[in-house]
mmCIF file of C-alpha atoms in Angstrom:
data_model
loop_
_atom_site.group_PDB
_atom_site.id
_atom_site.type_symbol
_atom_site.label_atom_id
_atom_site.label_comp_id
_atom_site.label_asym_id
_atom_site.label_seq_id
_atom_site.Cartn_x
_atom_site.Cartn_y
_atom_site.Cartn_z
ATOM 1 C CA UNK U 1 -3.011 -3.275 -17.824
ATOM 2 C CA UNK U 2 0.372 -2.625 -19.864
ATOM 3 C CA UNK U 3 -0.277 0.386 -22.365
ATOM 4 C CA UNK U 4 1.724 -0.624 -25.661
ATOM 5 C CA UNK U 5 1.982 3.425 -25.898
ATOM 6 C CA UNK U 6 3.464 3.751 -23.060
ATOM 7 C CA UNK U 7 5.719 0.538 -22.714
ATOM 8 C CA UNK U 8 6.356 -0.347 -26.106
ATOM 9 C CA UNK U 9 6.849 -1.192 -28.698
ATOM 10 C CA UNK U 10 9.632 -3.262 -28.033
ATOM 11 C CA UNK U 11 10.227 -5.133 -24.394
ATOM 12 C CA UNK U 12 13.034 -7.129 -23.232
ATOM 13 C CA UNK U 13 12.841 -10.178 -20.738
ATOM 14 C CA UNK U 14 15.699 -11.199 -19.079
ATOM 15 C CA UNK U 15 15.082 -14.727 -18.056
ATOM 16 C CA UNK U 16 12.337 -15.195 -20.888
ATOM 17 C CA UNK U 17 12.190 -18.894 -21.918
ATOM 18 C CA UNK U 18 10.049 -20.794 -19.004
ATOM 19 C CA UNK U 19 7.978 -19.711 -16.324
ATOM 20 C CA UNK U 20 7.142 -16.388 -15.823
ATOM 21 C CA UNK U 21 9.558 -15.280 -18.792
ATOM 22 C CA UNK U 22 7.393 -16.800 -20.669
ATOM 23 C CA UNK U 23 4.207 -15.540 -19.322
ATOM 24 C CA UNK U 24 5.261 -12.007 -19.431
ATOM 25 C CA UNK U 25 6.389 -12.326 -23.332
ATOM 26 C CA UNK U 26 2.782 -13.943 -24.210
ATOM 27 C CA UNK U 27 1.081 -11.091 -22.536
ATOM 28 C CA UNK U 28 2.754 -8.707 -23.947
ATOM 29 C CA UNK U 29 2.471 -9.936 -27.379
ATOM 30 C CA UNK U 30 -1.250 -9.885 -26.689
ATOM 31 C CA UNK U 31 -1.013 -6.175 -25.759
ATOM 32 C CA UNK U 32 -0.015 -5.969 -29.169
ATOM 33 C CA UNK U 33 4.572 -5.084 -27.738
ATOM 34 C CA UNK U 34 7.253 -7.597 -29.568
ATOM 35 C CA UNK U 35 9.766 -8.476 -27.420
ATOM 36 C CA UNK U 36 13.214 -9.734 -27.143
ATOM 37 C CA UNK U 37 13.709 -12.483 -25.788
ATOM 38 C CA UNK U 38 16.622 -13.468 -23.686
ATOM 39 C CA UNK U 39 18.179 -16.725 -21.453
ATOM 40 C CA UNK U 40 21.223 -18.779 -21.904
ATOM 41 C CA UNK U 41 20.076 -21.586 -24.474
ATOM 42 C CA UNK U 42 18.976 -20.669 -28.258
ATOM 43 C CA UNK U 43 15.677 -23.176 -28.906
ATOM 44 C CA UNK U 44 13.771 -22.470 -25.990
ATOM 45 C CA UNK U 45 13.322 -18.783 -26.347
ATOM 46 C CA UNK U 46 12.725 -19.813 -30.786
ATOM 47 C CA UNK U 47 10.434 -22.212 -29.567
ATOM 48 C CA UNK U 48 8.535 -19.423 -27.546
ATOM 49 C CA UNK U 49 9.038 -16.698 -30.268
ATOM 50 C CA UNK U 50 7.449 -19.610 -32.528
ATOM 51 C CA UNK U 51 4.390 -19.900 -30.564
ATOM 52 C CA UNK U 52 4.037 -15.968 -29.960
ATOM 53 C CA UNK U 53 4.121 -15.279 -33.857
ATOM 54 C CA UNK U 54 1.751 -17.872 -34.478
ATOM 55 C CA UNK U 55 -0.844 -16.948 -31.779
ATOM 56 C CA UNK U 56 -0.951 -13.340 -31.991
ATOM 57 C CA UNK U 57 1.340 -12.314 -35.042
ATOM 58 C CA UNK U 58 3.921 -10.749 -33.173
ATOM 59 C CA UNK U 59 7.476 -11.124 -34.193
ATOM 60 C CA UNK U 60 10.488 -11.465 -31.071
ATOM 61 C CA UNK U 61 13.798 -11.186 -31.125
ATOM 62 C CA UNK U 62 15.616 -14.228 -29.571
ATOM 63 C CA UNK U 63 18.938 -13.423 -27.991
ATOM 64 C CA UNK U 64 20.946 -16.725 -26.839
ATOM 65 C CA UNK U 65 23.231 -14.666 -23.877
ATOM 66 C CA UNK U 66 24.730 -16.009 -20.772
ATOM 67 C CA UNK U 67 23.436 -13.586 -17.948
ATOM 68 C CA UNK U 68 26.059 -15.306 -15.405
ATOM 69 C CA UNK U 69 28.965 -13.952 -18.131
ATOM 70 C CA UNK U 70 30.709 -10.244 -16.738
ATOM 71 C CA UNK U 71 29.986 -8.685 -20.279
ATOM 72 C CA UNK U 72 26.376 -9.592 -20.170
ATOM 73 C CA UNK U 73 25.124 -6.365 -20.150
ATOM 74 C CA UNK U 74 27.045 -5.376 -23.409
ATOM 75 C CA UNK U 75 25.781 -8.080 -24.941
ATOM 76 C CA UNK U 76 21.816 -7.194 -23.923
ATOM 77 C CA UNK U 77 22.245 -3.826 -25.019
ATOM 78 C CA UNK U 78 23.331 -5.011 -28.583
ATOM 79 C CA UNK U 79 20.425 -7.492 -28.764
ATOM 80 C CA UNK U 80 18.729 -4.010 -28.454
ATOM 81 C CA UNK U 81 20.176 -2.464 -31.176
ATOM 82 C CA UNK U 82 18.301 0.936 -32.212
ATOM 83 C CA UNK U 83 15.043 -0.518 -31.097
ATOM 84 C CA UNK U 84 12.721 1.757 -28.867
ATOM 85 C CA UNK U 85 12.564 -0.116 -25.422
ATOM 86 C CA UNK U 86 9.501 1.353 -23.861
ATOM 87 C CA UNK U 87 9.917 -1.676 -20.808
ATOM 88 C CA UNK U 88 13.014 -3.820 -19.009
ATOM 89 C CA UNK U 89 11.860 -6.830 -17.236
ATOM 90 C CA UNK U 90 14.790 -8.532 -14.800
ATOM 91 C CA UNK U 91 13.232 -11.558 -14.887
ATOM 92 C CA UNK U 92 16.336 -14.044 -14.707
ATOM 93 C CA UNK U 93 17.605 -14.592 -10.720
ATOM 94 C CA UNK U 94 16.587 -18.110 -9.213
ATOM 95 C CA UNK U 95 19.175 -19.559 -6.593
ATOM 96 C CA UNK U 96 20.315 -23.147 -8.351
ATOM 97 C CA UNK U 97 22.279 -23.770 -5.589
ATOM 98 C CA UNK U 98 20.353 -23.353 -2.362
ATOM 99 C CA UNK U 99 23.321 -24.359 -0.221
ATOM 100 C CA UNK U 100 25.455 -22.842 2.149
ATOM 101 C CA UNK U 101 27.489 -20.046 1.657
ATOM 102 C CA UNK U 102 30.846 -21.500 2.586
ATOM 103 C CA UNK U 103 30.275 -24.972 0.619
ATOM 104 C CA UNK U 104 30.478 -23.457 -2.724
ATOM 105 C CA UNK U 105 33.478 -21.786 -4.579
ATOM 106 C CA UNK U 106 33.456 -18.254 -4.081
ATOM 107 C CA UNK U 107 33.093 -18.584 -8.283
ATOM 108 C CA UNK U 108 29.531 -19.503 -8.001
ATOM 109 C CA UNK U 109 28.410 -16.493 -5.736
ATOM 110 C CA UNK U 110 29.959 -14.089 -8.216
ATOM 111 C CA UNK U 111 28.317 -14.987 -10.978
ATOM 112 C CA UNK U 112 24.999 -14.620 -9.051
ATOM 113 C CA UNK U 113 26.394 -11.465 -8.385
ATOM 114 C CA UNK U 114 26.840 -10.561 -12.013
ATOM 115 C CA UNK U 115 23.361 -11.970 -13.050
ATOM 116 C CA UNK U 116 21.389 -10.733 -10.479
ATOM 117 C CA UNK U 117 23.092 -7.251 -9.602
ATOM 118 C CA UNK U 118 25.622 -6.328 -11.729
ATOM 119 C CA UNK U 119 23.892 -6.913 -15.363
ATOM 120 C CA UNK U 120 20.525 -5.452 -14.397
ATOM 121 C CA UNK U 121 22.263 -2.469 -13.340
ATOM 122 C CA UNK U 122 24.125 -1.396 -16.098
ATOM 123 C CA UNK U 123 20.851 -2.134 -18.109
ATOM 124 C CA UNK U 124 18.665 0.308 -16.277
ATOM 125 C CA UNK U 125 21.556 2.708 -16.375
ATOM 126 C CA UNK U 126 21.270 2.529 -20.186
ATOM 127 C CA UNK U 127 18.051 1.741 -20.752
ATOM 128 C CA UNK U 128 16.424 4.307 -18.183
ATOM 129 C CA UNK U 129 18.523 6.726 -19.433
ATOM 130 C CA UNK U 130 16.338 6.702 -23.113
ATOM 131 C CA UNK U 131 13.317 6.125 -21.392
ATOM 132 C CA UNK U 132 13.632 9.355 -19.141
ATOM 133 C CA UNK U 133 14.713 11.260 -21.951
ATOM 134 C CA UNK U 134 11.469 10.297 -24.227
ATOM 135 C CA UNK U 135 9.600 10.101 -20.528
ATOM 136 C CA UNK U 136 7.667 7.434 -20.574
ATOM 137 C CA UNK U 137 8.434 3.906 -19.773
ATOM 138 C CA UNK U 138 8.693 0.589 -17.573
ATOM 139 C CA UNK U 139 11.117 -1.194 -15.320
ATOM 140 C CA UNK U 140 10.234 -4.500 -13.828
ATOM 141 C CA UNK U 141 11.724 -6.686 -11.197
ATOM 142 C CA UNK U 142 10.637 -9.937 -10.702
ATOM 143 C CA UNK U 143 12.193 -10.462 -7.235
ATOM 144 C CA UNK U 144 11.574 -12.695 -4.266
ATOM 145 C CA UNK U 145 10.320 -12.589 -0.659
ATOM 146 C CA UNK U 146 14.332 -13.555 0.248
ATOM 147 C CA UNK U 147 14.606 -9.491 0.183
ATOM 148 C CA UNK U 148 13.391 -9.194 3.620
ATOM 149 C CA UNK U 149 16.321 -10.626 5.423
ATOM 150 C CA UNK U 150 19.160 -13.618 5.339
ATOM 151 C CA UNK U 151 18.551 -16.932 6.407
ATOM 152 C CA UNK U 152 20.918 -20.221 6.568
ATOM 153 C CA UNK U 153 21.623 -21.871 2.099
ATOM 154 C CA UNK U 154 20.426 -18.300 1.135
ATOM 155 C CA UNK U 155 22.375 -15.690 2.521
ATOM 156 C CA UNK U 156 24.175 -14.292 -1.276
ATOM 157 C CA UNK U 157 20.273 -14.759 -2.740
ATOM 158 C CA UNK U 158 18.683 -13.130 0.200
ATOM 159 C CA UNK U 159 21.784 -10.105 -0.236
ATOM 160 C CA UNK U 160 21.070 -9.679 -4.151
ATOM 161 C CA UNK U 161 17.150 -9.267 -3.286
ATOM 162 C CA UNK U 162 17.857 -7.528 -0.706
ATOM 163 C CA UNK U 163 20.181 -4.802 -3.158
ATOM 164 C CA UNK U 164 17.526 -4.871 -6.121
ATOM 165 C CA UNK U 165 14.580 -3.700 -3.699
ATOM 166 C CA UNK U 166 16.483 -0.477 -1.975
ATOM 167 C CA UNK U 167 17.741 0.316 -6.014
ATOM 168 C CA UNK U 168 14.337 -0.557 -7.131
ATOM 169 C CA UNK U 169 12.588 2.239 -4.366
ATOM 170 C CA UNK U 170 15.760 4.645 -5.466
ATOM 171 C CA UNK U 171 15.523 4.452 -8.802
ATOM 172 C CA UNK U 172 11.529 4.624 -8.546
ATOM 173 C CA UNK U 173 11.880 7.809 -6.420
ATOM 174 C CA UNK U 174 14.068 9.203 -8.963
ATOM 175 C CA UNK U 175 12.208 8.214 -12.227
ATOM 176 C CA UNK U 176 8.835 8.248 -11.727
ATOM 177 C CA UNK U 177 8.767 12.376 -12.048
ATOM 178 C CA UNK U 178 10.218 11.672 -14.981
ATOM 179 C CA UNK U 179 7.584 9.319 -16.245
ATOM 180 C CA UNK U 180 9.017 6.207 -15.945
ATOM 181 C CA UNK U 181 7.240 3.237 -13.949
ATOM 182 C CA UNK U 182 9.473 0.944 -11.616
ATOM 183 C CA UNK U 183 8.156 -1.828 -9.737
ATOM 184 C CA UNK U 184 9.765 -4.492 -7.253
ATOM 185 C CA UNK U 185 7.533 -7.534 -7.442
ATOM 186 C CA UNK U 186 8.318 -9.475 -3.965
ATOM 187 C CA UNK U 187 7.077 -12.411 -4.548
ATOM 188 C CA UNK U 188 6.499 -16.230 -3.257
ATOM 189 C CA UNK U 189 6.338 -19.286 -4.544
ATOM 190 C CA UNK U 190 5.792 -19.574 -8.331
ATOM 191 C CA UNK U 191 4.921 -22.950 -10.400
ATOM 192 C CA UNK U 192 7.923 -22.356 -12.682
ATOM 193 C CA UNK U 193 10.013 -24.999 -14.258
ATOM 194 C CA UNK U 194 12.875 -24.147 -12.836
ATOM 195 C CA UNK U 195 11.457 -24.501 -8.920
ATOM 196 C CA UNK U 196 10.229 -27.822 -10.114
ATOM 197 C CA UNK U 197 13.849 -28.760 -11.350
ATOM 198 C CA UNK U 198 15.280 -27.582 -7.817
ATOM 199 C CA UNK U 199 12.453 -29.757 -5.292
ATOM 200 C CA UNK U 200 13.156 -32.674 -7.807
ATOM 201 C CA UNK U 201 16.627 -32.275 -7.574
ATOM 202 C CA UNK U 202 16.753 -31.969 -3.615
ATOM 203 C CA UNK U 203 13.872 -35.086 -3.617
ATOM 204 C CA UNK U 204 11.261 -32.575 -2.055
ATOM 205 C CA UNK U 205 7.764 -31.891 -2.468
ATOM 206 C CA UNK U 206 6.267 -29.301 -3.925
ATOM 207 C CA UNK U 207 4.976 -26.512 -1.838
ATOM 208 C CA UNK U 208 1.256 -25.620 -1.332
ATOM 209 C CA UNK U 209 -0.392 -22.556 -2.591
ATOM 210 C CA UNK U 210 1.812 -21.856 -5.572
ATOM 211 C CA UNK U 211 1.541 -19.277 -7.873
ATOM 212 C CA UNK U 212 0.441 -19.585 -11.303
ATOM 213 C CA UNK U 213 3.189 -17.355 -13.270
ATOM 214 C CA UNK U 214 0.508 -16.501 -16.048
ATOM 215 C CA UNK U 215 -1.497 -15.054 -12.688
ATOM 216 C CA UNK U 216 1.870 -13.106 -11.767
ATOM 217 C CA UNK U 217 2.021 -11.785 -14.875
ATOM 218 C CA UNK U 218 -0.983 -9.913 -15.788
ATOM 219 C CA UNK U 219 -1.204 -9.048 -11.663
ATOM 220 C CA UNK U 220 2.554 -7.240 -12.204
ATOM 221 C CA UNK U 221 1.554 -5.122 -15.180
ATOM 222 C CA UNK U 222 -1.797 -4.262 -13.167
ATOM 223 C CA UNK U 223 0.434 -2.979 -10.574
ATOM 224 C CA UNK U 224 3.069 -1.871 -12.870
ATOM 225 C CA UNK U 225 2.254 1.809 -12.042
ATOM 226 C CA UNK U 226 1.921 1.194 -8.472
ATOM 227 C CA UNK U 227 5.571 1.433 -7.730
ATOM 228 C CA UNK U 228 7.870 0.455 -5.921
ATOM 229 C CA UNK U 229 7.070 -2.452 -4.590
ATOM 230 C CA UNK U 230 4.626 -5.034 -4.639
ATOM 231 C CA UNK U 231 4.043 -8.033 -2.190
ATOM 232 C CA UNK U 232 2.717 -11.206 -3.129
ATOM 233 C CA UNK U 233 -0.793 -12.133 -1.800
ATOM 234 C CA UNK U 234 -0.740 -9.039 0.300
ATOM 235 C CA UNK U 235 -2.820 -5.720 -0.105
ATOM 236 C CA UNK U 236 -0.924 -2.373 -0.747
ATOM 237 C CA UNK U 237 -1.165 -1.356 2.653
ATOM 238 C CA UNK U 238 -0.977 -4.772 4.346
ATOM 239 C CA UNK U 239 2.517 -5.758 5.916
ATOM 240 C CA UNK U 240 1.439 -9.147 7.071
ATOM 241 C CA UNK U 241 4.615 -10.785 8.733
ATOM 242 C CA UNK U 242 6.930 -8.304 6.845
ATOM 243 C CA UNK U 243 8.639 -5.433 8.260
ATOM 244 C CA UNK U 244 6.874 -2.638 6.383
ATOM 245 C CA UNK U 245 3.385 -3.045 3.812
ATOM 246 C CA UNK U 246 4.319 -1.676 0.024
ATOM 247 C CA UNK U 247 2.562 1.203 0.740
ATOM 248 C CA UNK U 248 4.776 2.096 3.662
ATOM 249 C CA UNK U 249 7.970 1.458 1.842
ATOM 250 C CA UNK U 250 6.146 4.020 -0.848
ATOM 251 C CA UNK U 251 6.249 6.646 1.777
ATOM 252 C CA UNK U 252 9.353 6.090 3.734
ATOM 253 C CA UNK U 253 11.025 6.338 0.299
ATOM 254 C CA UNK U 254 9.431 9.415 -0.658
ATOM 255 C CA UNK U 255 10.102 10.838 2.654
ATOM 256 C CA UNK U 256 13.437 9.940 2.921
ATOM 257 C CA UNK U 257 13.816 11.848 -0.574
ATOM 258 C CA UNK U 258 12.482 14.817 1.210
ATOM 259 C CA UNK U 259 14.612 14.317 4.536
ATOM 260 C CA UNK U 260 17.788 14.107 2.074
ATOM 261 C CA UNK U 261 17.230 17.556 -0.233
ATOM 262 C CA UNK U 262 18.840 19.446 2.085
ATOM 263 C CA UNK U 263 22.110 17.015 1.676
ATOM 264 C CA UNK U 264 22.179 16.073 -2.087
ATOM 265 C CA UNK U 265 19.864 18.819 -3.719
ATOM 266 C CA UNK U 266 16.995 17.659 -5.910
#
Protein backbone atom coordinates (compact mmCIF):
# COMPACT_ATOMS: atom_id res chain seq x y z
CA UNK A 1 0.00 0.00 0.00
CA UNK A 2 1.57 3.59 0.79
CA UNK A 3 5.36 3.06 1.85
CA UNK A 4 5.96 5.73 4.75
CA UNK A 5 9.70 5.54 3.18
CA UNK A 6 8.79 6.44 0.23
CA UNK A 7 5.81 8.96 0.81
CA UNK A 8 6.53 10.30 4.03
CA UNK A 9 6.93 11.35 6.56
CA UNK A 10 4.85 14.19 6.26
CA UNK A 11 1.59 14.33 3.73
CA UNK A 12 -0.64 17.10 2.96
CA UNK A 13 -4.48 16.82 2.10
CA UNK A 14 -6.05 19.43 0.47
CA UNK A 15 -9.68 19.06 1.20
CA UNK A 16 -8.93 16.95 4.48
CA UNK A 17 -11.80 17.43 6.99
CA UNK A 18 -14.85 15.04 5.69
CA UNK A 19 -15.11 12.40 3.32
CA UNK A 20 -12.37 11.10 1.64
CA UNK A 21 -10.00 13.87 3.27
CA UNK A 22 -10.60 12.27 6.03
CA UNK A 23 -10.15 8.77 4.99
CA UNK A 24 -6.90 9.40 3.36
CA UNK A 25 -5.44 11.24 6.68
CA UNK A 26 -6.60 8.07 8.91
CA UNK A 27 -4.83 5.77 6.59
CA UNK A 28 -2.02 7.38 6.46
CA UNK A 29 -1.62 7.87 10.06
CA UNK A 30 -1.98 4.10 10.23
CA UNK A 31 0.95 3.73 7.78
CA UNK A 32 2.66 5.29 10.48
CA UNK A 33 2.95 9.41 7.86
CA UNK A 34 1.57 12.65 9.97
CA UNK A 35 -0.09 14.82 7.91
CA UNK A 36 -1.25 18.29 7.47
CA UNK A 37 -4.30 18.85 7.34
CA UNK A 38 -6.03 21.43 5.29
CA UNK A 39 -9.90 22.94 4.37
CA UNK A 40 -11.46 26.23 4.99
CA UNK A 41 -12.87 25.91 8.69
CA UNK A 42 -10.41 25.41 11.87
CA UNK A 43 -12.47 22.60 14.21
CA UNK A 44 -13.17 20.13 11.75
CA UNK A 45 -9.72 19.32 10.59
CA UNK A 46 -8.70 19.66 15.06
CA UNK A 47 -11.45 17.49 15.50
CA UNK A 48 -9.89 14.94 12.94
CA UNK A 49 -6.23 15.60 14.07
CA UNK A 50 -7.89 14.80 17.64
CA UNK A 51 -9.10 11.49 16.69
CA UNK A 52 -5.85 10.57 14.56
CA UNK A 53 -3.51 11.28 17.68
CA UNK A 54 -5.63 9.38 19.83
CA UNK A 55 -6.06 6.25 17.62
CA UNK A 56 -2.73 5.76 16.30
CA UNK A 57 -0.41 8.43 18.05
CA UNK A 58 0.24 10.42 15.19
CA UNK A 59 0.45 14.12 15.49
CA UNK A 60 -1.15 16.54 12.24
CA UNK A 61 -0.78 19.75 11.46
CA UNK A 62 -4.15 21.60 11.00
CA UNK A 63 -4.03 24.47 8.56
CA UNK A 64 -7.45 26.61 8.52
CA UNK A 65 -6.84 28.06 4.55
CA UNK A 66 -9.38 29.12 2.07
CA UNK A 67 -8.48 27.06 -1.17
CA UNK A 68 -11.07 29.37 -3.23
CA UNK A 69 -8.58 32.54 -2.04
CA UNK A 70 -5.82 33.55 -5.21
CA UNK A 71 -2.88 33.30 -2.61
CA UNK A 72 -3.84 29.86 -1.54
CA UNK A 73 -0.99 28.26 -2.67
CA UNK A 74 1.39 30.60 -0.63
CA UNK A 75 -0.40 29.97 2.14
CA UNK A 76 -0.16 25.81 1.71
CA UNK A 77 3.36 26.03 1.15
CA UNK A 78 3.90 27.87 4.56
CA UNK A 79 1.67 25.36 6.39
CA UNK A 80 4.61 23.23 5.00
CA UNK A 81 7.24 24.96 6.43
CA UNK A 82 10.70 22.91 6.30
CA UNK A 83 8.81 19.70 6.63
CA UNK A 84 9.81 16.76 4.20
CA UNK A 85 6.60 16.21 2.00
CA UNK A 86 7.15 12.76 0.66
CA UNK A 87 3.10 12.97 -0.82
CA UNK A 88 0.47 15.93 -2.16
CA UNK A 89 -3.05 14.83 -2.19
CA UNK A 90 -5.57 17.46 -4.24
CA UNK A 91 -8.29 16.31 -2.54
CA UNK A 92 -10.51 19.60 -2.30
CA UNK A 93 -12.73 20.18 -5.85
CA UNK A 94 -16.57 19.33 -5.46
CA UNK A 95 -18.96 21.56 -7.70
CA UNK A 96 -21.37 23.41 -4.87
CA UNK A 97 -23.10 24.91 -7.46
CA UNK A 98 -24.20 22.39 -10.06
CA UNK A 99 -25.96 25.02 -12.15
CA UNK A 100 -25.59 26.50 -15.34
CA UNK A 101 -22.81 28.24 -16.53
CA UNK A 102 -24.43 31.53 -17.45
CA UNK A 103 -26.69 31.73 -14.12
CA UNK A 104 -23.86 32.36 -11.86
CA UNK A 105 -21.46 35.42 -11.59
CA UNK A 106 -18.51 34.89 -13.52
CA UNK A 107 -16.96 35.34 -9.61
CA UNK A 108 -18.01 31.92 -8.70
CA UNK A 109 -16.34 30.06 -11.74
CA UNK A 110 -13.04 31.73 -10.91
CA UNK A 111 -12.68 30.74 -7.75
CA UNK A 112 -13.29 27.11 -8.89
CA UNK A 113 -10.71 27.97 -11.11
CA UNK A 114 -8.29 28.96 -8.40
CA UNK A 115 -9.19 25.92 -6.15
CA UNK A 116 -9.27 23.38 -8.51
CA UNK A 117 -6.48 24.47 -11.13
CA UNK A 118 -4.65 27.22 -10.19
CA UNK A 119 -3.62 26.25 -6.38
CA UNK A 120 -2.83 22.62 -7.13
CA UNK A 121 -0.57 23.77 -9.70
CA UNK A 122 1.66 25.96 -8.13
CA UNK A 123 1.80 23.22 -5.34
CA UNK A 124 3.12 20.46 -7.53
CA UNK A 125 5.40 23.02 -9.08
CA UNK A 126 6.91 23.45 -5.59
CA UNK A 127 6.36 20.50 -4.07
CA UNK A 128 7.49 18.15 -7.07
CA UNK A 129 10.27 20.13 -7.45
CA UNK A 130 11.81 18.67 -3.74
CA UNK A 131 10.45 15.48 -4.36
CA UNK A 132 12.36 15.00 -7.78
CA UNK A 133 15.34 16.33 -6.35
CA UNK A 134 15.39 13.69 -3.24
CA UNK A 135 13.53 11.22 -6.01
CA UNK A 136 11.11 9.66 -4.42
CA UNK A 137 7.61 10.68 -3.79
CA UNK A 138 3.67 10.93 -4.37
CA UNK A 139 1.15 13.10 -6.11
CA UNK A 140 -2.50 12.36 -5.83
CA UNK A 141 -5.58 13.59 -7.53
CA UNK A 142 -8.75 12.83 -6.35
CA UNK A 143 -10.70 13.78 -9.51
CA UNK A 144 -14.03 12.91 -11.04
CA UNK A 145 -15.56 11.02 -13.99
CA UNK A 146 -16.72 14.88 -15.23
CA UNK A 147 -13.04 14.68 -16.96
CA UNK A 148 -14.32 12.84 -19.85
CA UNK A 149 -16.32 15.55 -21.45
CA UNK A 150 -18.89 18.69 -20.72
CA UNK A 151 -22.35 18.29 -20.12
CA UNK A 152 -25.31 20.96 -19.36
CA UNK A 153 -24.80 22.65 -14.88
CA UNK A 154 -21.20 21.24 -15.30
CA UNK A 155 -19.42 22.58 -18.05
CA UNK A 156 -16.44 24.86 -15.69
CA UNK A 157 -16.32 21.37 -13.37
CA UNK A 158 -16.20 19.09 -16.30
CA UNK A 159 -13.21 21.84 -17.87
CA UNK A 160 -11.12 21.80 -14.46
CA UNK A 161 -11.24 17.77 -14.55
CA UNK A 162 -10.79 17.79 -17.71
CA UNK A 163 -7.20 20.18 -17.21
CA UNK A 164 -6.03 18.13 -14.01
CA UNK A 165 -6.13 14.67 -16.01
CA UNK A 166 -3.95 15.84 -19.30
CA UNK A 167 -1.42 17.70 -16.36
CA UNK A 168 -1.80 14.69 -14.27
CA UNK A 169 -0.56 12.15 -17.52
CA UNK A 170 2.17 15.16 -18.26
CA UNK A 171 3.46 15.55 -15.19
CA UNK A 172 3.39 11.59 -14.63
CA UNK A 173 5.32 11.17 -17.93
CA UNK A 174 7.75 13.60 -16.76
CA UNK A 175 8.25 12.49 -13.07
CA UNK A 176 7.97 9.10 -12.80
CA UNK A 177 11.82 8.61 -14.26
CA UNK A 178 12.52 10.64 -11.69
CA UNK A 179 10.89 8.57 -9.01
CA UNK A 180 8.01 10.28 -8.26
CA UNK A 181 4.41 8.54 -8.37
CA UNK A 182 1.39 10.57 -9.93
CA UNK A 183 -1.96 9.27 -10.12
CA UNK A 184 -5.40 10.71 -11.51
CA UNK A 185 -8.11 8.92 -9.58
CA UNK A 186 -11.36 9.29 -11.97
CA UNK A 187 -13.77 8.53 -9.95
CA UNK A 188 -17.79 8.19 -9.33
CA UNK A 189 -19.96 8.62 -6.87
CA UNK A 190 -18.57 8.81 -3.30
CA UNK A 191 -20.71 8.73 0.14
CA UNK A 192 -19.09 12.00 1.25
CA UNK A 193 -20.71 14.64 3.32
CA UNK A 194 -20.50 17.08 1.09
CA UNK A 195 -22.58 15.03 -1.90
CA UNK A 196 -25.06 14.44 0.83
CA UNK A 197 -25.26 18.31 1.54
CA UNK A 198 -25.72 18.93 -2.38
CA UNK A 199 -28.86 15.97 -3.07
CA UNK A 200 -30.36 17.45 0.24
CA UNK A 201 -30.01 20.75 -0.88
CA UNK A 202 -31.47 20.12 -4.52
CA UNK A 203 -34.35 17.68 -2.58
CA UNK A 204 -32.85 14.55 -4.46
CA UNK A 205 -32.15 11.13 -3.64
CA UNK A 206 -29.23 9.62 -3.14
CA UNK A 207 -27.68 7.66 -5.88
CA UNK A 208 -27.20 3.83 -5.91
CA UNK A 209 -23.94 2.08 -5.75
CA UNK A 210 -21.94 4.69 -3.90
CA UNK A 211 -18.62 4.54 -2.92
CA UNK A 212 -17.41 4.12 0.46
CA UNK A 213 -14.47 6.90 0.66
CA UNK A 214 -12.55 4.68 3.31
CA UNK A 215 -12.79 1.94 0.17
CA UNK A 216 -11.36 4.83 -2.19
CA UNK A 217 -8.80 5.39 -0.05
CA UNK A 218 -6.80 2.40 0.60
CA UNK A 219 -7.85 1.33 -3.35
CA UNK A 220 -5.88 4.89 -4.45
CA UNK A 221 -2.70 4.20 -2.52
CA UNK A 222 -2.91 0.46 -3.93
CA UNK A 223 -2.84 2.02 -7.24
CA UNK A 224 -0.76 4.88 -6.26
CA UNK A 225 2.16 3.50 -8.37
CA UNK A 226 0.02 2.60 -11.18
CA UNK A 227 0.01 6.00 -12.72
CA UNK A 228 -1.60 8.03 -14.38
CA UNK A 229 -4.82 7.36 -14.15
CA UNK A 230 -7.18 5.28 -12.48
CA UNK A 231 -10.97 4.63 -13.23
CA UNK A 232 -13.44 3.88 -10.77
CA UNK A 233 -14.95 0.32 -10.80
CA UNK A 234 -13.10 -0.38 -13.97
CA UNK A 235 -10.00 -2.73 -14.58
CA UNK A 236 -6.66 -1.15 -15.85
CA UNK A 237 -7.25 -2.12 -19.22
CA UNK A 238 -11.06 -1.84 -19.29
CA UNK A 239 -12.54 1.40 -21.00
CA UNK A 240 -16.12 0.54 -20.35
CA UNK A 241 -18.23 3.54 -21.79
CA UNK A 242 -15.11 5.84 -21.68
CA UNK A 243 -13.11 6.92 -24.51
CA UNK A 244 -9.83 5.20 -23.67
CA UNK A 245 -9.15 2.31 -20.49
CA UNK A 246 -6.23 3.74 -17.94
CA UNK A 247 -4.01 1.56 -19.42
CA UNK A 248 -4.44 3.09 -22.84
CA UNK A 249 -4.12 6.61 -21.66
CA UNK A 250 -0.69 5.01 -19.99
CA UNK A 251 0.52 4.33 -23.44
CA UNK A 252 -0.76 7.07 -25.59
CA UNK A 253 1.02 9.30 -23.03
CA UNK A 254 4.16 7.55 -23.16
CA UNK A 255 4.00 7.44 -26.82
CA UNK A 256 3.16 10.75 -27.39
CA UNK A 257 6.42 11.53 -25.20
CA UNK A 258 8.27 9.55 -27.75
CA UNK A 259 6.41 11.09 -30.92
CA UNK A 260 7.39 14.66 -29.34
CA UNK A 261 11.49 14.12 -28.66
CA UNK A 262 12.21 15.05 -31.85
CA UNK A 263 10.29 18.61 -31.16
CA UNK A 264 11.11 19.47 -27.46
CA UNK A 265 14.23 17.18 -26.70
CA UNK A 266 14.08 14.91 -23.66
Amino acid sequence: MIDQRRHGPWAIIAGASEGTGKAFAKALARAGIASILIARRQKPLADLAAEIAEETGIECVCAAIDLYAPDAADRVIEAAGDREIGLFIVNAGGDPEGQHFLDLPVENWIDQVNRGVLAPLQCCHHFGTQMAARGQGGILFVGSGACWGGAANMAAYSGIKSFMLNFAEGLWAELQPKGVDVLYAALGTTDTPELRRFMAAKNLPLPDDLADPEAVALRLFDEIGNGPVLIWGQADDEAGHLPMSAAGRRTRTLAIGQATKRIFGK
